[in-house]
PDB file of C-alpha atoms in Angstrom:
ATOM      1  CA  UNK P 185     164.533 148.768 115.420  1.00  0.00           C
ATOM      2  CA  UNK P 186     163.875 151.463 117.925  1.00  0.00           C
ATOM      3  CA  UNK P 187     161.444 150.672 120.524  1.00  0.00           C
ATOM      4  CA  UNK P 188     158.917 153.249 119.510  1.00  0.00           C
ATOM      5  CA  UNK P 189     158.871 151.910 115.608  1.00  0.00           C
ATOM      6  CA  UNK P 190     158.124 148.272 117.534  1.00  0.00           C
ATOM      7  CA  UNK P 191     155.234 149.705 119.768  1.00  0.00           C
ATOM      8  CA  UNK P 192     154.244 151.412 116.077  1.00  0.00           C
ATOM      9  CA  UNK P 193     153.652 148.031 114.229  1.00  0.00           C
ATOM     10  CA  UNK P 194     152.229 146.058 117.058  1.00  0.00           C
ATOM     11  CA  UNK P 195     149.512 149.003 116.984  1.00  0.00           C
ATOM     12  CA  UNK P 196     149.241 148.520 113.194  1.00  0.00           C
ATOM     13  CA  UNK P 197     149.190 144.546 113.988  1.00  0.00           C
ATOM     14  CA  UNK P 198     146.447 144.944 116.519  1.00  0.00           C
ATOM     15  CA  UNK P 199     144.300 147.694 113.920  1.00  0.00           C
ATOM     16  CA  UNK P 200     145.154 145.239 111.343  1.00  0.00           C
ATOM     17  CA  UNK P 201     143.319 142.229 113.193  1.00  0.00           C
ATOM     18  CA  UNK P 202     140.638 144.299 113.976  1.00  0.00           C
ATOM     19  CA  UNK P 203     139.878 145.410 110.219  1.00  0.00           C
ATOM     20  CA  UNK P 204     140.437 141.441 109.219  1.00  0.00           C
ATOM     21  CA  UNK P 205     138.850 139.276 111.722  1.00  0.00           C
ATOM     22  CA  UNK P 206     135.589 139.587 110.861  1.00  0.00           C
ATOM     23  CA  UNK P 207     136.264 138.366 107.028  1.00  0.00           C
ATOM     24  CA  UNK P 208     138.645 135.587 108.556  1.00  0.00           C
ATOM     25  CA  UNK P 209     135.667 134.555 111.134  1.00  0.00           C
ATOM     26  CA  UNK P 210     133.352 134.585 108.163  1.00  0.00           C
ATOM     27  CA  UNK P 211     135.376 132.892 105.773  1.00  0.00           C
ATOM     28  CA  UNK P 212     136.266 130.218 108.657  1.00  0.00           C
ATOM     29  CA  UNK P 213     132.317 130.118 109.571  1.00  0.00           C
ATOM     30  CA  UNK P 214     131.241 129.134 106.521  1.00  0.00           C
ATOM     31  CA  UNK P 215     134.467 126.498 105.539  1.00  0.00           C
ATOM     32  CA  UNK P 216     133.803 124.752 109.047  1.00  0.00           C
ATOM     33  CA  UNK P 217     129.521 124.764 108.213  1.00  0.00           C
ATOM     34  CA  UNK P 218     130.524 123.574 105.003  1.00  0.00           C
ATOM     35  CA  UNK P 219     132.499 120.481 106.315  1.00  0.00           C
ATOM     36  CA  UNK P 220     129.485 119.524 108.570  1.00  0.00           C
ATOM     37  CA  UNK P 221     126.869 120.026 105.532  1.00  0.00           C
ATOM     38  CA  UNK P 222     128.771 117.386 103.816  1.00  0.00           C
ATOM     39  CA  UNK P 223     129.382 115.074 106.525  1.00  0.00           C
ATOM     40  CA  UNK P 224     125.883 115.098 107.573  1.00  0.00           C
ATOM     41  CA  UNK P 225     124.816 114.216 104.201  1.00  0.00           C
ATOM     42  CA  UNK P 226     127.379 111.745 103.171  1.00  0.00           C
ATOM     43  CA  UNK P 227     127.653 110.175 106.311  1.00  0.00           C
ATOM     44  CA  UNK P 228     124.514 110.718 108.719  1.00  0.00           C
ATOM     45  CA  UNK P 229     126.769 111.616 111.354  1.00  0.00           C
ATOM     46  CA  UNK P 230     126.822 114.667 113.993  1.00  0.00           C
ATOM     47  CA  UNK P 231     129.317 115.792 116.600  1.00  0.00           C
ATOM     48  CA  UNK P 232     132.005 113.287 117.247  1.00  0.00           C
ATOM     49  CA  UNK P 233     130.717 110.184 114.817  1.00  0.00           C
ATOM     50  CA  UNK P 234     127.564 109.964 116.059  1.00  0.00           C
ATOM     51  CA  UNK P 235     124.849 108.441 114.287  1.00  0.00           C
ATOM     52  CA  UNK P 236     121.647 110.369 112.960  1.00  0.00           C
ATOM     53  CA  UNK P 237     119.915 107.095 112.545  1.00  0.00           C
ATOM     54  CA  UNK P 238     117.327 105.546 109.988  1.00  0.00           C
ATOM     55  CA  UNK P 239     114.181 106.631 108.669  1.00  0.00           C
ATOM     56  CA  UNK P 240     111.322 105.077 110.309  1.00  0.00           C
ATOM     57  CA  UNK P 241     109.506 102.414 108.708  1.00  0.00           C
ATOM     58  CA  UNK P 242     106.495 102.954 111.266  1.00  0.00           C
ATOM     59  CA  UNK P 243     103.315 103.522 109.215  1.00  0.00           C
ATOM     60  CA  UNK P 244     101.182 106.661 110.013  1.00  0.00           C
ATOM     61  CA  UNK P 245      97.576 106.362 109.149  1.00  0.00           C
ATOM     62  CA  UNK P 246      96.640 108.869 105.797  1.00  0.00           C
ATOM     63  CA  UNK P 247      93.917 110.841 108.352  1.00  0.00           C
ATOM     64  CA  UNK P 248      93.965 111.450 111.577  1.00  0.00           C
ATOM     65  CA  UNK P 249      92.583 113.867 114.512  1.00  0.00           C
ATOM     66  CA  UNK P 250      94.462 115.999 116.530  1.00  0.00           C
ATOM     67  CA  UNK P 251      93.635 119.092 118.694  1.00  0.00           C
ATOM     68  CA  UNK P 252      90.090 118.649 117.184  1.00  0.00           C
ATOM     69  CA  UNK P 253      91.701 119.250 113.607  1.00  0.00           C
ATOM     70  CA  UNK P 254      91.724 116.859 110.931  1.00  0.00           C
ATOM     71  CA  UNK P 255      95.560 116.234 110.079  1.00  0.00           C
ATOM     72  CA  UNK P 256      96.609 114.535 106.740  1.00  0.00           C
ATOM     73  CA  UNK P 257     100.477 114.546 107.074  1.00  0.00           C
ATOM     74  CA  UNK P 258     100.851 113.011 103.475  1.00  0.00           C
ATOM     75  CA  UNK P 259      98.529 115.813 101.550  1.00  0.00           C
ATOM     76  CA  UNK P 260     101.184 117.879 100.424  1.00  0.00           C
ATOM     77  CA  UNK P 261     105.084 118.272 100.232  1.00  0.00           C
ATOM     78  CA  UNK P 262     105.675 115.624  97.626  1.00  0.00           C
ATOM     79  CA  UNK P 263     108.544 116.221  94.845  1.00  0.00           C
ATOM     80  CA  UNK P 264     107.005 114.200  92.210  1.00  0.00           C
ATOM     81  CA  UNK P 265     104.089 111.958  91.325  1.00  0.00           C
ATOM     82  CA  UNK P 266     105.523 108.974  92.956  1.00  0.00           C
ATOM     83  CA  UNK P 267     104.373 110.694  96.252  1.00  0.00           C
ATOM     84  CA  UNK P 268     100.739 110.991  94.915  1.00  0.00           C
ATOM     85  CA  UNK P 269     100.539 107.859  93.475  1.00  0.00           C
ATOM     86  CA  UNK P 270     101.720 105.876  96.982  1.00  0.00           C
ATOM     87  CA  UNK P 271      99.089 107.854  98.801  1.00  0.00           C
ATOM     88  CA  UNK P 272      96.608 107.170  96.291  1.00  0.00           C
ATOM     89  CA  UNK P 273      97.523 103.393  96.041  1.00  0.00           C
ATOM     90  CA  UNK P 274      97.193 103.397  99.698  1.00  0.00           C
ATOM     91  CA  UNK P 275      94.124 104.954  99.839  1.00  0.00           C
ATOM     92  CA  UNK P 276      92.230 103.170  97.346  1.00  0.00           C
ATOM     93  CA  UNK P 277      93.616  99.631  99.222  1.00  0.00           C
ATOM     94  CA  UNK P 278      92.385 100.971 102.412  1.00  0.00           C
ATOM     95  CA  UNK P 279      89.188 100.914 100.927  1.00  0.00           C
ATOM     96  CA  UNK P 280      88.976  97.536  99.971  1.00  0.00           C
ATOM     97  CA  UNK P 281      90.153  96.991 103.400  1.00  0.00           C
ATOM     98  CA  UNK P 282      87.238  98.233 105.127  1.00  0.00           C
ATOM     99  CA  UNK P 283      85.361  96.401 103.417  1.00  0.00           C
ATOM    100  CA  UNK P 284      86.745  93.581 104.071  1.00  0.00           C
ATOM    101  CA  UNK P 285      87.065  94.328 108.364  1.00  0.00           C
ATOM    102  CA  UNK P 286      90.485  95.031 107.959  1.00  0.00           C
ATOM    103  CA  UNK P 287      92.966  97.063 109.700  1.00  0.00           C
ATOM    104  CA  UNK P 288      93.932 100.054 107.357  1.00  0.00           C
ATOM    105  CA  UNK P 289      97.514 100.726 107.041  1.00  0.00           C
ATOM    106  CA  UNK P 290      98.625 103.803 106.324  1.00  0.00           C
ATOM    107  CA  UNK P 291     102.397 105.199 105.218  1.00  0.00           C
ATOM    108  CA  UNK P 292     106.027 105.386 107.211  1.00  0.00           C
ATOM    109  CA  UNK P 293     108.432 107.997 106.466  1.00  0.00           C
ATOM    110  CA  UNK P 294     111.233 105.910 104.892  1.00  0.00           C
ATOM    111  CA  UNK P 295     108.263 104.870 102.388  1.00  0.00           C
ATOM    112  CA  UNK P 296     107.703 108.819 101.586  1.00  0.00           C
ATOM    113  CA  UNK P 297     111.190 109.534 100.824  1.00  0.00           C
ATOM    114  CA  UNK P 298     111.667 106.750  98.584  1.00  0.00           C
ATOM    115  CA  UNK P 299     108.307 107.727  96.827  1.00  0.00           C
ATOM    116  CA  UNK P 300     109.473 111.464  96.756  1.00  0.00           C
ATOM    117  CA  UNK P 301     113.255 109.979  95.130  1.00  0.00           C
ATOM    118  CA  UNK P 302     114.880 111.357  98.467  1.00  0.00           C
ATOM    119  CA  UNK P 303     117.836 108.684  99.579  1.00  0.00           C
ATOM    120  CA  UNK P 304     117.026 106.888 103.233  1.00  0.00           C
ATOM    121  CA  UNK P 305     120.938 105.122 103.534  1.00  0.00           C
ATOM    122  CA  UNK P 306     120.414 107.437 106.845  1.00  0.00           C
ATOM    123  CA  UNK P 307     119.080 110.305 107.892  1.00  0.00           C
ATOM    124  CA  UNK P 308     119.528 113.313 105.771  1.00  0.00           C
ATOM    125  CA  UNK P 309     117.867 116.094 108.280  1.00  0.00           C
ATOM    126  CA  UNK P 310     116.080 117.580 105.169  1.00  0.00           C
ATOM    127  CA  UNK P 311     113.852 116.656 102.454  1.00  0.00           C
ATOM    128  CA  UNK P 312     114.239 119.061  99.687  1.00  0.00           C
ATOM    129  CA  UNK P 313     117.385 120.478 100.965  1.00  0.00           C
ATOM    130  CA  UNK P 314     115.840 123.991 101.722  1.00  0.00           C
ATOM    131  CA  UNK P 315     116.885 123.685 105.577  1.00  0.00           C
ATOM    132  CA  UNK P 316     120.747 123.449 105.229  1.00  0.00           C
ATOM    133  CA  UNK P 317     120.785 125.503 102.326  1.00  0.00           C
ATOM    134  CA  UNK P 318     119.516 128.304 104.156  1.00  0.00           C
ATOM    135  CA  UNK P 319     122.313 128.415 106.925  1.00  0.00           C
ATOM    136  CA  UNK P 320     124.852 131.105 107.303  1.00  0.00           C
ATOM    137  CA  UNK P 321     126.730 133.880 108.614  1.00  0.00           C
ATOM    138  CA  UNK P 322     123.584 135.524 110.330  1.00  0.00           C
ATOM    139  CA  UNK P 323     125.701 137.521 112.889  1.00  0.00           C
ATOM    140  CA  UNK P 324     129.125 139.428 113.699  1.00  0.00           C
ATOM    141  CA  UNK P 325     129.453 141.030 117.151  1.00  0.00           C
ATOM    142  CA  UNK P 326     132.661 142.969 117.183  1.00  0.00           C
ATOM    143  CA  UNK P 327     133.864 144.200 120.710  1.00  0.00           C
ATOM    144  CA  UNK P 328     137.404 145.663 120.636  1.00  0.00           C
ATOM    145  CA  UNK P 329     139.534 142.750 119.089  1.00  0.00           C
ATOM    146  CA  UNK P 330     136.973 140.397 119.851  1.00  0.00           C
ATOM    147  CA  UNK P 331     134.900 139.107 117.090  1.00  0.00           C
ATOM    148  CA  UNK P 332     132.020 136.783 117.516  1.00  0.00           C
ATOM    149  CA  UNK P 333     130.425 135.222 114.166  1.00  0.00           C
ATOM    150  CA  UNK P 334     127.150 133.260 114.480  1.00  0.00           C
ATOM    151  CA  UNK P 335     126.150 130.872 112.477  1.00  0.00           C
ATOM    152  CA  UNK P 336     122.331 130.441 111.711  1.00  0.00           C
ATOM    153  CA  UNK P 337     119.072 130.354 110.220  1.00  0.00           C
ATOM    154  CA  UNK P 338     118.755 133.143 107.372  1.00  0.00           C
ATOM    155  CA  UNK P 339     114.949 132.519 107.063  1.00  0.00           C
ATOM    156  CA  UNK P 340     115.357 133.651 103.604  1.00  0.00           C
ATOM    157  CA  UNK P 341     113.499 130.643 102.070  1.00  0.00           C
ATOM    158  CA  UNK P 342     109.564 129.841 101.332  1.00  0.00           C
ATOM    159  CA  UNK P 343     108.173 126.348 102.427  1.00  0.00           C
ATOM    160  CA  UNK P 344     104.155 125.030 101.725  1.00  0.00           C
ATOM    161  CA  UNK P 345     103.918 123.921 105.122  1.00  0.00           C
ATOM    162  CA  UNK P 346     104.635 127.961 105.934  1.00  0.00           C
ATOM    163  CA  UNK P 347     107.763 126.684 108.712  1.00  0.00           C
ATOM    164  CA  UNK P 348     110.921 129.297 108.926  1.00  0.00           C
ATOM    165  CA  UNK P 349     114.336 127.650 109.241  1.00  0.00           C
ATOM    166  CA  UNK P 350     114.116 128.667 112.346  1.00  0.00           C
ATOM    167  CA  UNK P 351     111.423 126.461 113.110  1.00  0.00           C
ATOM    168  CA  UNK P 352     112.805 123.678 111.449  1.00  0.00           C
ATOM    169  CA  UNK P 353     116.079 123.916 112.933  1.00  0.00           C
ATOM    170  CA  UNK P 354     114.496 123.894 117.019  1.00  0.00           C
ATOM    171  CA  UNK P 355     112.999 120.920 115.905  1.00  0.00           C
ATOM    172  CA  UNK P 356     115.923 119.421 114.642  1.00  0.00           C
ATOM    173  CA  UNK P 357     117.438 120.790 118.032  1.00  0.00           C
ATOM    174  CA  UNK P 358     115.455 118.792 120.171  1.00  0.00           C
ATOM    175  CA  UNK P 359     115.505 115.497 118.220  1.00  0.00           C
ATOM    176  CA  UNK P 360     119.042 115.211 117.727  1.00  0.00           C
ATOM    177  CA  UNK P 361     120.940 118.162 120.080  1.00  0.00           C
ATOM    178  CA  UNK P 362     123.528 120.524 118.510  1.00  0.00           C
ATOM    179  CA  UNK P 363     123.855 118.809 115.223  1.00  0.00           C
ATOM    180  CA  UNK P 364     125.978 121.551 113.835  1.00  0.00           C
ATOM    181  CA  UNK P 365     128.668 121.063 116.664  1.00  0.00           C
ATOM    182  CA  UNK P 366     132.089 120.511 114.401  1.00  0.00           C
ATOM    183  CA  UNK P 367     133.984 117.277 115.351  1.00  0.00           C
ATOM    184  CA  UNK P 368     137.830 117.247 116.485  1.00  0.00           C
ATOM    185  CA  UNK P 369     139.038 116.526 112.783  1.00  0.00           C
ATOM    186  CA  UNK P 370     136.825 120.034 111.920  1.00  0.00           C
ATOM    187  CA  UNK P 371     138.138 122.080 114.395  1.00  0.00           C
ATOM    188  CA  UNK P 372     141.489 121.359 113.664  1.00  0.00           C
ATOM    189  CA  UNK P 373     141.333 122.031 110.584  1.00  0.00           C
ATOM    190  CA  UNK P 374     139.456 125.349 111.310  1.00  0.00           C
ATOM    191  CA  UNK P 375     142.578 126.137 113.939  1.00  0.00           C
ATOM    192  CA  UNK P 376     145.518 125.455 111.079  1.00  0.00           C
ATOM    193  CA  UNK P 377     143.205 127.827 108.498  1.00  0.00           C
ATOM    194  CA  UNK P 378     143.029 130.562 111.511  1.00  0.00           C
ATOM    195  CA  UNK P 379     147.004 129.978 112.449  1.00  0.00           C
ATOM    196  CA  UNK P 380     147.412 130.624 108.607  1.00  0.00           C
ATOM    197  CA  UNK P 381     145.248 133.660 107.820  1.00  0.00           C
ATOM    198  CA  UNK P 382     146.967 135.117 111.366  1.00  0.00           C
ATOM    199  CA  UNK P 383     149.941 134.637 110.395  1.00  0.00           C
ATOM    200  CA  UNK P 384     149.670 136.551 106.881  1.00  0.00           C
ATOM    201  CA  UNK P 385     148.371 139.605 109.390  1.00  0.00           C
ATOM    202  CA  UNK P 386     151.805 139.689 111.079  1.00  0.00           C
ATOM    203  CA  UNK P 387     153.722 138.683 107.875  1.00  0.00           C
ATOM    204  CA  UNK P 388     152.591 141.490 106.317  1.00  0.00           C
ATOM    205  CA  UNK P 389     152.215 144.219 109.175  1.00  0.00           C
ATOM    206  CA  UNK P 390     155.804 143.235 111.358  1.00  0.00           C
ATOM    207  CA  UNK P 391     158.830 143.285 108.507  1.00  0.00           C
TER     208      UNK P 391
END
């Protein structure tokens, strides 16, 4: 091999990764958010093993003021009757209670899910499953071989409360810090599927 034809396919190797990376980054995006998705919800785990923690069981009264607003956090969002029917049965025992002088108790979280059918083994960071179903591939900035793929909220779904993924996922943000940070088991795995896919490139463009 002359040294020309060499200079000639590492040119082709480096238009070749060019023209490829940004499927590969995709591809690898969306495996590694994948892998996180699942360990989030089968384990309640972010980042390096730790812990999302429980649902509370703190009750929060039916009513309440805030900012000179009325706020009834347990008027809508339920998945089923069984949501209704614990507010109502709290309601209506409230009632009795004030009759009788009695503190009024009012409904935790962990009791909302479990009304709703939602599974409290740990936290889930979701209820109906719209917020990590609408992550993705949001982004590619391509600069010369470089390609940058960000991973996101799409926004693309409706919720009654009227909150963007967006919204949802600052929250998330500042309760629990980068919770979709792989762990070193993911981004190994994401390195061997890169070393792989890389290796095809030069497979196929150096013979």
């Amino acid at each position: 091999m002359t040294s020309a034809q060499f200079s000639n396919m590492v040119t082709q190797l480096a238009q070749e990764l060019v023209k490829e990376l940004p499927v590969i980054n995709e591809k690898a995006a969306m495996t590694i958010y994948s892998k996180v998705k699942n360990r989030i919800e089968s384990e309640g785990t972010i980042g390096e093993n730790k812990s999302l923690g429980q649902y509370s069981t703190n009750e929060v009264p039916l009513f309440f003021r805030k900012g000179g607003k009325t706020v009834a956090p347990f008027s809508s969002g339920g998945q089923n009757n069984g949501g209704d029917q614990l507010r109502e049965k709290v309601r209506k025992e409230n009632i009795k209670r004030r009759k009788n002088g009695e503190e009024e108790r009012g409904i935790s979280y962990k009791q909302w899910r479990e009304a709703n059918n939602r599974l409290t083994d740990h936290v889930y960071l979701s209820f109906t499953g719209t917020t990590l179903n609408d992550i993705g591939v949001v982004k590619q900035i391509i600069d010369g071989t470089k390609v940058v793929t960000i991973v996101g909220a799409k926004n693309t779904k409706t919720r009654e409360n009227g909150k963007t993924t967006s919204q949802v996922m600052n929250y998330l943000g500042d309760q629990y810090g980068d919770f979709l940070s792989p762990n070193t088991q993911e981004v190994q795995l994401i390195t061997s599927f890169y070393n792989k896919e890389i290796d095809k490139i030069i497979k196929k463009t150096i013979k």
